[in-house]
């Protein structure tokens, strides 16, 4: 008989949040900004039949589970303007990511193979520090910043079992990496020319490390204090060129996003073939257009990943969507 299966159980996955943010101007050259956000998470899953894997197996079922959690995060920053077009910035912020439905409950085939959720996952917490400079004389704008972020219980999917047969998909599972860090820098430039054109380029370099010996021992079976954090490319960037009509209400913007290959591969996992996917660079193109309507509405539509490439974001554990059609409507009042 026919049956319906699923890779994520039916249920209710809800979050409710409120935030506040403000700025204070301390004299002509100093600005202080601060913000806070409180979020309530409430997940409920139902009993249901799981999806079949790559090979026939006896039916298995999702069990009812519930998750309730609260999170408070905030930020604090300061801006110093020694000149009218020069700004120096510093900020600190803490972050919180509750495991989503896929992280917790996914169980079944996916684009990379068989993926297993982990109902025992802890929330991911982070603290980020940033120093930057912005300079904007006339039609030219330049910016640069250095950042350093620490993570507790970082969520990532790692390969936990090799393919059962040559050419078959491997098995991945979401886990908490006890402590990790990322650090790097970013450069941005923007220039307006010929009245209707605006070009923008952004480059970023990042390195990441697992900084907990117990986590490295659990993941890779070796004793050492530091190991490369998977999925963090050392170099990535974006470039775009925007054209506006004479009224400034309509614009078209082709753009490109890319990430270069990394030679900082994760350590070999015991019993699992050595990773190669993290060596792959990717380059994708997008095309967006927007129009501002007379009464303040703004409509944006376009296509992301025009060539339908397969790629994976930094610190991402699954492939990104292929060609996607997107749109938005914003109303200002």
Short mmCIF file of C-alpha atoms in Angstrom, two decimals:
data_model
loop_
_atom_site.label_atom_id
_atom_site.label_comp_id
_atom_site.label_asym_id
_atom_site.label_seq_id
_atom_site.Cartn_x
_atom_site.Cartn_y
_atom_site.Cartn_z
CA UNK A 1 0.00 0.00 0.00
CA UNK A 2 1.04 3.60 -0.55
CA UNK A 3 2.34 5.56 2.44
CA UNK A 4 3.45 9.11 3.10
CA UNK A 5 6.82 9.69 4.73
CA UNK A 6 8.73 12.78 5.83
CA UNK A 7 12.25 13.88 6.70
CA UNK A 8 11.03 16.35 9.33
CA UNK A 9 8.07 15.56 11.62
CA UNK A 10 4.84 17.51 11.54
CA UNK A 11 4.60 20.03 14.32
CA UNK A 12 4.67 23.64 15.39
CA UNK A 13 7.95 25.56 15.24
CA UNK A 14 7.42 29.07 16.56
CA UNK A 15 9.48 31.97 17.85
CA UNK A 16 8.31 35.27 19.31
CA UNK A 17 10.62 38.22 19.73
CA UNK A 18 10.83 41.87 20.66
CA UNK A 19 13.73 44.28 20.38
CA UNK A 20 14.72 47.84 21.25
CA UNK A 21 17.51 49.99 19.81
CA UNK A 22 18.66 53.56 20.29
CA UNK A 23 21.46 56.04 19.60
CA UNK A 24 22.90 58.80 21.76
CA UNK A 25 24.92 61.74 20.38
CA UNK A 26 27.67 62.77 22.77
CA UNK A 27 28.95 66.03 21.39
CA UNK A 28 29.80 66.67 17.75
CA UNK A 29 32.14 63.71 17.23
CA UNK A 30 30.88 60.82 19.38
CA UNK A 31 27.87 58.54 18.90
CA UNK A 32 26.91 55.58 21.09
CA UNK A 33 24.38 52.95 19.97
CA UNK A 34 22.91 50.02 21.87
CA UNK A 35 20.26 47.39 21.29
CA UNK A 36 18.70 44.32 22.88
CA UNK A 37 16.45 41.49 21.69
CA UNK A 38 14.47 38.88 23.66
CA UNK A 39 13.19 35.74 21.90
CA UNK A 40 10.93 32.93 23.06
CA UNK A 41 11.25 29.58 21.21
CA UNK A 42 8.50 26.93 21.30
CA UNK A 43 8.78 23.69 19.26
CA UNK A 44 6.30 20.80 19.29
CA UNK A 45 6.59 17.70 17.07
CA UNK A 46 4.06 14.97 16.36
CA UNK A 47 4.27 11.21 15.97
CA UNK A 48 4.83 10.30 12.31
CA UNK A 49 6.45 7.98 9.77
CA UNK A 50 10.05 8.79 8.80
CA UNK A 51 11.41 8.90 5.27
CA UNK A 52 13.13 5.86 3.82
CA UNK A 53 16.89 6.06 3.44
CA UNK A 54 19.01 4.96 0.49
CA UNK A 55 18.28 1.29 1.15
CA UNK A 56 15.00 -0.43 2.16
CA UNK A 57 14.60 -0.74 5.93
CA UNK A 58 11.81 -1.40 8.45
CA UNK A 59 9.49 1.55 9.08
CA UNK A 60 10.60 3.94 11.82
CA UNK A 61 8.65 6.76 13.41
CA UNK A 62 9.26 10.23 14.79
CA UNK A 63 8.44 10.46 18.49
CA UNK A 64 6.65 13.50 19.99
CA UNK A 65 9.15 16.01 21.36
CA UNK A 66 8.93 19.52 22.82
CA UNK A 67 11.43 22.37 23.23
CA UNK A 68 10.96 25.63 25.14
CA UNK A 69 13.77 28.16 25.41
CA UNK A 70 14.42 31.86 25.95
CA UNK A 71 17.26 33.98 24.57
CA UNK A 72 18.53 37.47 25.29
CA UNK A 73 21.10 39.14 23.04
CA UNK A 74 22.40 42.67 22.68
CA UNK A 75 24.97 44.99 21.15
CA UNK A 76 26.95 48.10 22.09
CA UNK A 77 28.88 50.34 19.71
CA UNK A 78 30.66 53.67 19.52
CA UNK A 79 31.48 55.91 16.54
CA UNK A 80 34.12 58.66 16.54
CA UNK A 81 34.23 61.19 13.68
CA UNK A 82 37.51 63.16 13.70
CA UNK A 83 36.52 64.63 10.29
CA UNK A 84 33.16 65.13 8.60
CA UNK A 85 33.74 62.27 6.12
CA UNK A 86 35.87 59.97 8.34
CA UNK A 87 34.39 57.64 10.98
CA UNK A 88 36.11 55.20 13.36
CA UNK A 89 33.90 52.47 14.85
CA UNK A 90 34.08 49.84 17.59
CA UNK A 91 31.39 47.40 18.68
CA UNK A 92 30.71 44.28 20.71
CA UNK A 93 27.66 42.01 20.43
CA UNK A 94 26.52 38.64 21.66
CA UNK A 95 24.56 36.24 19.48
CA UNK A 96 22.26 33.27 20.07
CA UNK A 97 21.01 30.66 17.60
CA UNK A 98 18.41 28.17 18.67
CA UNK A 99 18.69 24.86 16.75
CA UNK A 100 16.04 24.91 14.03
CA UNK A 101 13.72 22.08 12.98
CA UNK A 102 16.27 20.67 10.52
CA UNK A 103 19.12 20.71 13.05
CA UNK A 104 17.01 18.92 15.65
CA UNK A 105 14.74 16.53 13.79
CA UNK A 106 15.79 15.99 10.15
CA UNK A 107 16.14 12.28 9.41
CA UNK A 108 16.38 11.11 5.82
CA UNK A 109 17.93 11.62 2.39
CA UNK A 110 19.24 15.06 1.37
CA UNK A 111 21.35 16.53 -1.43
CA UNK A 112 24.61 15.58 0.31
CA UNK A 113 23.51 12.11 1.46
CA UNK A 114 21.69 10.88 4.54
CA UNK A 115 21.36 13.61 7.18
CA UNK A 116 20.53 12.97 10.82
CA UNK A 117 19.20 15.58 13.20
CA UNK A 118 20.13 15.69 16.85
CA UNK A 119 17.36 16.42 19.41
CA UNK A 120 20.06 16.82 22.10
CA UNK A 121 21.64 19.87 20.42
CA UNK A 122 22.32 22.88 22.63
CA UNK A 123 21.76 26.48 21.46
CA UNK A 124 24.70 28.16 19.74
CA UNK A 125 26.10 31.26 21.48
CA UNK A 126 28.65 33.78 20.26
CA UNK A 127 30.40 37.03 21.14
CA UNK A 128 31.75 39.27 18.36
CA UNK A 129 34.16 42.21 18.45
CA UNK A 130 34.65 44.65 15.57
CA UNK A 131 36.94 47.61 14.77
CA UNK A 132 36.38 49.61 11.61
CA UNK A 133 36.99 52.76 9.61
CA UNK A 134 34.77 54.48 6.99
CA UNK A 135 35.83 57.24 4.61
CA UNK A 136 33.39 58.83 2.16
CA UNK A 137 34.64 61.83 0.19
CA UNK A 138 32.08 62.75 -2.46
CA UNK A 139 31.11 59.96 -4.86
CA UNK A 140 33.69 57.55 -3.41
CA UNK A 141 33.18 55.44 -0.29
CA UNK A 142 35.72 53.13 1.35
CA UNK A 143 35.45 51.00 4.48
CA UNK A 144 37.49 48.38 6.30
CA UNK A 145 37.13 46.46 9.53
CA UNK A 146 38.72 43.71 11.62
CA UNK A 147 36.60 41.20 13.51
CA UNK A 148 37.02 38.45 16.08
CA UNK A 149 34.20 36.09 17.13
CA UNK A 150 34.03 33.28 19.67
CA UNK A 151 31.42 30.51 19.64
CA UNK A 152 30.15 28.12 22.30
CA UNK A 153 28.35 24.96 21.15
CA UNK A 154 28.68 25.90 17.46
CA UNK A 155 26.26 23.77 15.38
CA UNK A 156 27.68 21.98 12.33
CA UNK A 157 27.01 18.80 10.33
CA UNK A 158 29.90 16.37 10.17
CA UNK A 159 30.27 13.08 8.31
CA UNK A 160 29.70 10.24 10.78
CA UNK A 161 29.67 7.21 8.48
CA UNK A 162 31.23 6.42 5.09
CA UNK A 163 29.08 5.43 2.08
CA UNK A 164 27.70 1.88 2.46
CA UNK A 165 28.79 1.11 -1.11
CA UNK A 166 30.92 2.81 -3.79
CA UNK A 167 29.03 5.79 -5.19
CA UNK A 168 26.39 5.72 -2.44
CA UNK A 169 25.78 8.80 -0.27
CA UNK A 170 27.52 9.25 3.07
CA UNK A 171 25.82 9.98 6.40
CA UNK A 172 26.05 13.34 8.20
CA UNK A 173 24.79 14.42 11.61
CA UNK A 174 24.43 17.78 13.34
CA UNK A 175 26.64 18.16 16.42
CA UNK A 176 27.73 20.85 18.88
CA UNK A 177 31.38 21.88 18.67
CA UNK A 178 32.16 22.98 22.21
CA UNK A 179 34.23 26.08 21.43
CA UNK A 180 35.40 27.72 18.22
CA UNK A 181 36.53 31.09 16.91
CA UNK A 182 36.73 33.03 13.65
CA UNK A 183 38.82 36.09 12.85
CA UNK A 184 39.56 38.16 9.80
CA UNK A 185 38.94 41.40 7.97
CA UNK A 186 36.72 43.01 5.35
CA UNK A 187 37.23 45.72 2.72
CA UNK A 188 34.44 47.53 0.88
CA UNK A 189 34.45 50.15 -1.85
CA UNK A 190 31.69 52.01 -3.64
CA UNK A 191 31.84 54.61 -6.40
CA UNK A 192 29.18 56.56 -8.31
CA UNK A 193 29.94 57.63 -11.89
CA UNK A 194 28.21 58.93 -15.03
CA UNK A 195 25.33 60.10 -12.79
CA UNK A 196 23.32 56.85 -13.11
CA UNK A 197 25.85 54.12 -12.28
CA UNK A 198 27.03 52.78 -8.96
CA UNK A 199 29.71 50.06 -8.62
CA UNK A 200 30.42 48.17 -5.40
CA UNK A 201 33.09 45.64 -4.39
CA UNK A 202 33.42 43.79 -1.07
CA UNK A 203 36.19 41.38 -0.07
CA UNK A 204 36.55 39.37 3.12
CA UNK A 205 39.20 37.06 4.52
CA UNK A 206 38.46 34.71 7.41
CA UNK A 207 40.08 31.84 9.26
CA UNK A 208 38.40 29.63 11.86
CA UNK A 209 39.55 27.18 14.51
CA UNK A 210 38.04 24.71 16.95
CA UNK A 211 39.61 25.71 20.26
CA UNK A 212 38.43 22.95 22.59
CA UNK A 213 40.61 19.87 23.10
CA UNK A 214 37.68 17.70 24.27
CA UNK A 215 35.69 18.54 21.12
CA UNK A 216 38.67 17.75 18.88
CA UNK A 217 39.15 14.42 20.64
CA UNK A 218 35.44 13.58 20.28
CA UNK A 219 35.24 14.60 16.60
CA UNK A 220 38.59 13.38 15.29
CA UNK A 221 40.08 11.06 17.90
CA UNK A 222 43.30 13.08 18.39
CA UNK A 223 44.62 15.10 21.31
CA UNK A 224 45.47 18.71 20.40
CA UNK A 225 44.40 22.17 21.50
CA UNK A 226 43.42 23.62 18.09
CA UNK A 227 42.08 22.30 14.78
CA UNK A 228 40.73 23.99 11.60
CA UNK A 229 37.02 24.81 11.64
CA UNK A 230 35.37 23.30 8.53
CA UNK A 231 33.55 25.35 5.87
CA UNK A 232 35.31 28.68 6.53
CA UNK A 233 36.81 29.97 3.25
CA UNK A 234 39.86 32.22 3.60
CA UNK A 235 38.66 34.52 0.81
CA UNK A 236 35.22 35.50 -0.47
CA UNK A 237 33.60 38.53 -2.03
CA UNK A 238 30.81 40.23 -3.95
CA UNK A 239 30.72 42.70 -6.84
CA UNK A 240 27.79 44.60 -8.34
CA UNK A 241 26.94 47.33 -10.84
CA UNK A 242 23.70 49.27 -10.43
CA UNK A 243 22.01 51.46 -13.08
CA UNK A 244 19.27 53.95 -12.21
CA UNK A 245 16.86 55.75 -14.49
CA UNK A 246 16.80 59.56 -14.69
CA UNK A 247 14.15 59.83 -11.96
CA UNK A 248 16.10 57.56 -9.59
CA UNK A 249 13.02 55.43 -8.92
CA UNK A 250 13.90 52.39 -11.05
CA UNK A 251 17.15 50.40 -10.90
CA UNK A 252 18.69 47.20 -12.28
CA UNK A 253 21.66 45.47 -10.65
CA UNK A 254 23.63 42.44 -11.91
CA UNK A 255 26.00 41.08 -9.27
CA UNK A 256 28.37 38.23 -8.53
CA UNK A 257 29.26 36.31 -5.36
CA UNK A 258 32.24 34.03 -4.95
CA UNK A 259 34.22 32.02 -2.42
CA UNK A 260 37.74 30.76 -3.06
CA UNK A 261 39.11 27.35 -2.15
CA UNK A 262 40.58 26.68 1.30
CA UNK A 263 43.68 24.68 2.17
CA UNK A 264 42.70 24.53 5.85
CA UNK A 265 40.81 21.23 5.70
CA UNK A 266 39.33 19.65 8.84
CA UNK A 267 41.22 16.81 10.45
CA UNK A 268 40.42 13.28 9.17
CA UNK A 269 37.49 11.65 10.96
CA UNK A 270 38.20 8.07 12.14
CA UNK A 271 36.69 5.56 9.72
CA UNK A 272 35.59 8.27 7.25
CA UNK A 273 37.32 9.05 3.92
CA UNK A 274 39.16 12.37 3.90
CA UNK A 275 37.01 15.40 3.02
CA UNK A 276 37.48 17.06 -0.36
CA UNK A 277 34.35 19.19 -0.74
CA UNK A 278 35.82 22.06 1.27
CA UNK A 279 38.46 22.61 -1.43
CA UNK A 280 35.87 23.67 -3.97
CA UNK A 281 35.54 27.32 -4.95
CA UNK A 282 32.26 28.70 -6.28
CA UNK A 283 31.12 31.67 -8.36
CA UNK A 284 27.45 32.58 -8.84
CA UNK A 285 25.63 35.46 -10.51
CA UNK A 286 22.41 37.27 -9.52
CA UNK A 287 20.15 39.78 -11.24
CA UNK A 288 17.88 42.11 -9.27
CA UNK A 289 15.62 45.04 -10.15
CA UNK A 290 13.65 47.46 -8.03
CA UNK A 291 11.19 50.32 -8.32
CA UNK A 292 10.02 52.93 -5.82
CA UNK A 293 6.33 53.74 -6.20
CA UNK A 294 4.95 57.28 -5.72
CA UNK A 295 3.41 56.60 -2.29
CA UNK A 296 6.52 55.15 -0.65
CA UNK A 297 6.21 51.47 -1.57
CA UNK A 298 9.33 49.73 -2.87
CA UNK A 299 9.13 46.56 -5.01
CA UNK A 300 12.22 44.39 -5.56
CA UNK A 301 12.33 41.22 -7.72
CA UNK A 302 15.01 39.13 -9.34
CA UNK A 303 16.82 35.85 -9.82
CA UNK A 304 19.56 34.47 -7.57
CA UNK A 305 22.09 31.91 -8.80
CA UNK A 306 21.30 32.48 -12.49
CA UNK A 307 23.44 29.57 -13.73
CA UNK A 308 21.90 27.11 -11.24
CA UNK A 309 25.29 26.27 -9.69
CA UNK A 310 25.81 23.94 -6.71
CA UNK A 311 27.59 25.74 -3.87
CA UNK A 312 27.80 25.98 -0.09
CA UNK A 313 28.02 29.09 2.10
CA UNK A 314 30.70 29.71 4.71
CA UNK A 315 29.99 27.77 7.92
CA UNK A 316 27.18 26.03 6.01
CA UNK A 317 26.63 22.30 6.25
CA UNK A 318 24.24 21.80 3.30
CA UNK A 319 24.23 23.00 -0.31
CA UNK A 320 22.48 26.28 -1.06
CA UNK A 321 19.35 26.38 -3.29
CA UNK A 322 19.76 26.41 -7.04
CA UNK A 323 18.22 29.07 -9.27
CA UNK A 324 15.75 31.03 -7.13
CA UNK A 325 13.17 33.68 -7.95
CA UNK A 326 12.79 36.22 -5.17
CA UNK A 327 10.72 39.31 -4.51
CA UNK A 328 9.81 41.75 -1.76
CA UNK A 329 7.43 44.62 -1.05
CA UNK A 330 8.40 47.33 1.44
CA UNK A 331 6.04 50.05 2.63
CA UNK A 332 7.39 53.16 4.33
CA UNK A 333 5.16 55.45 6.36
#
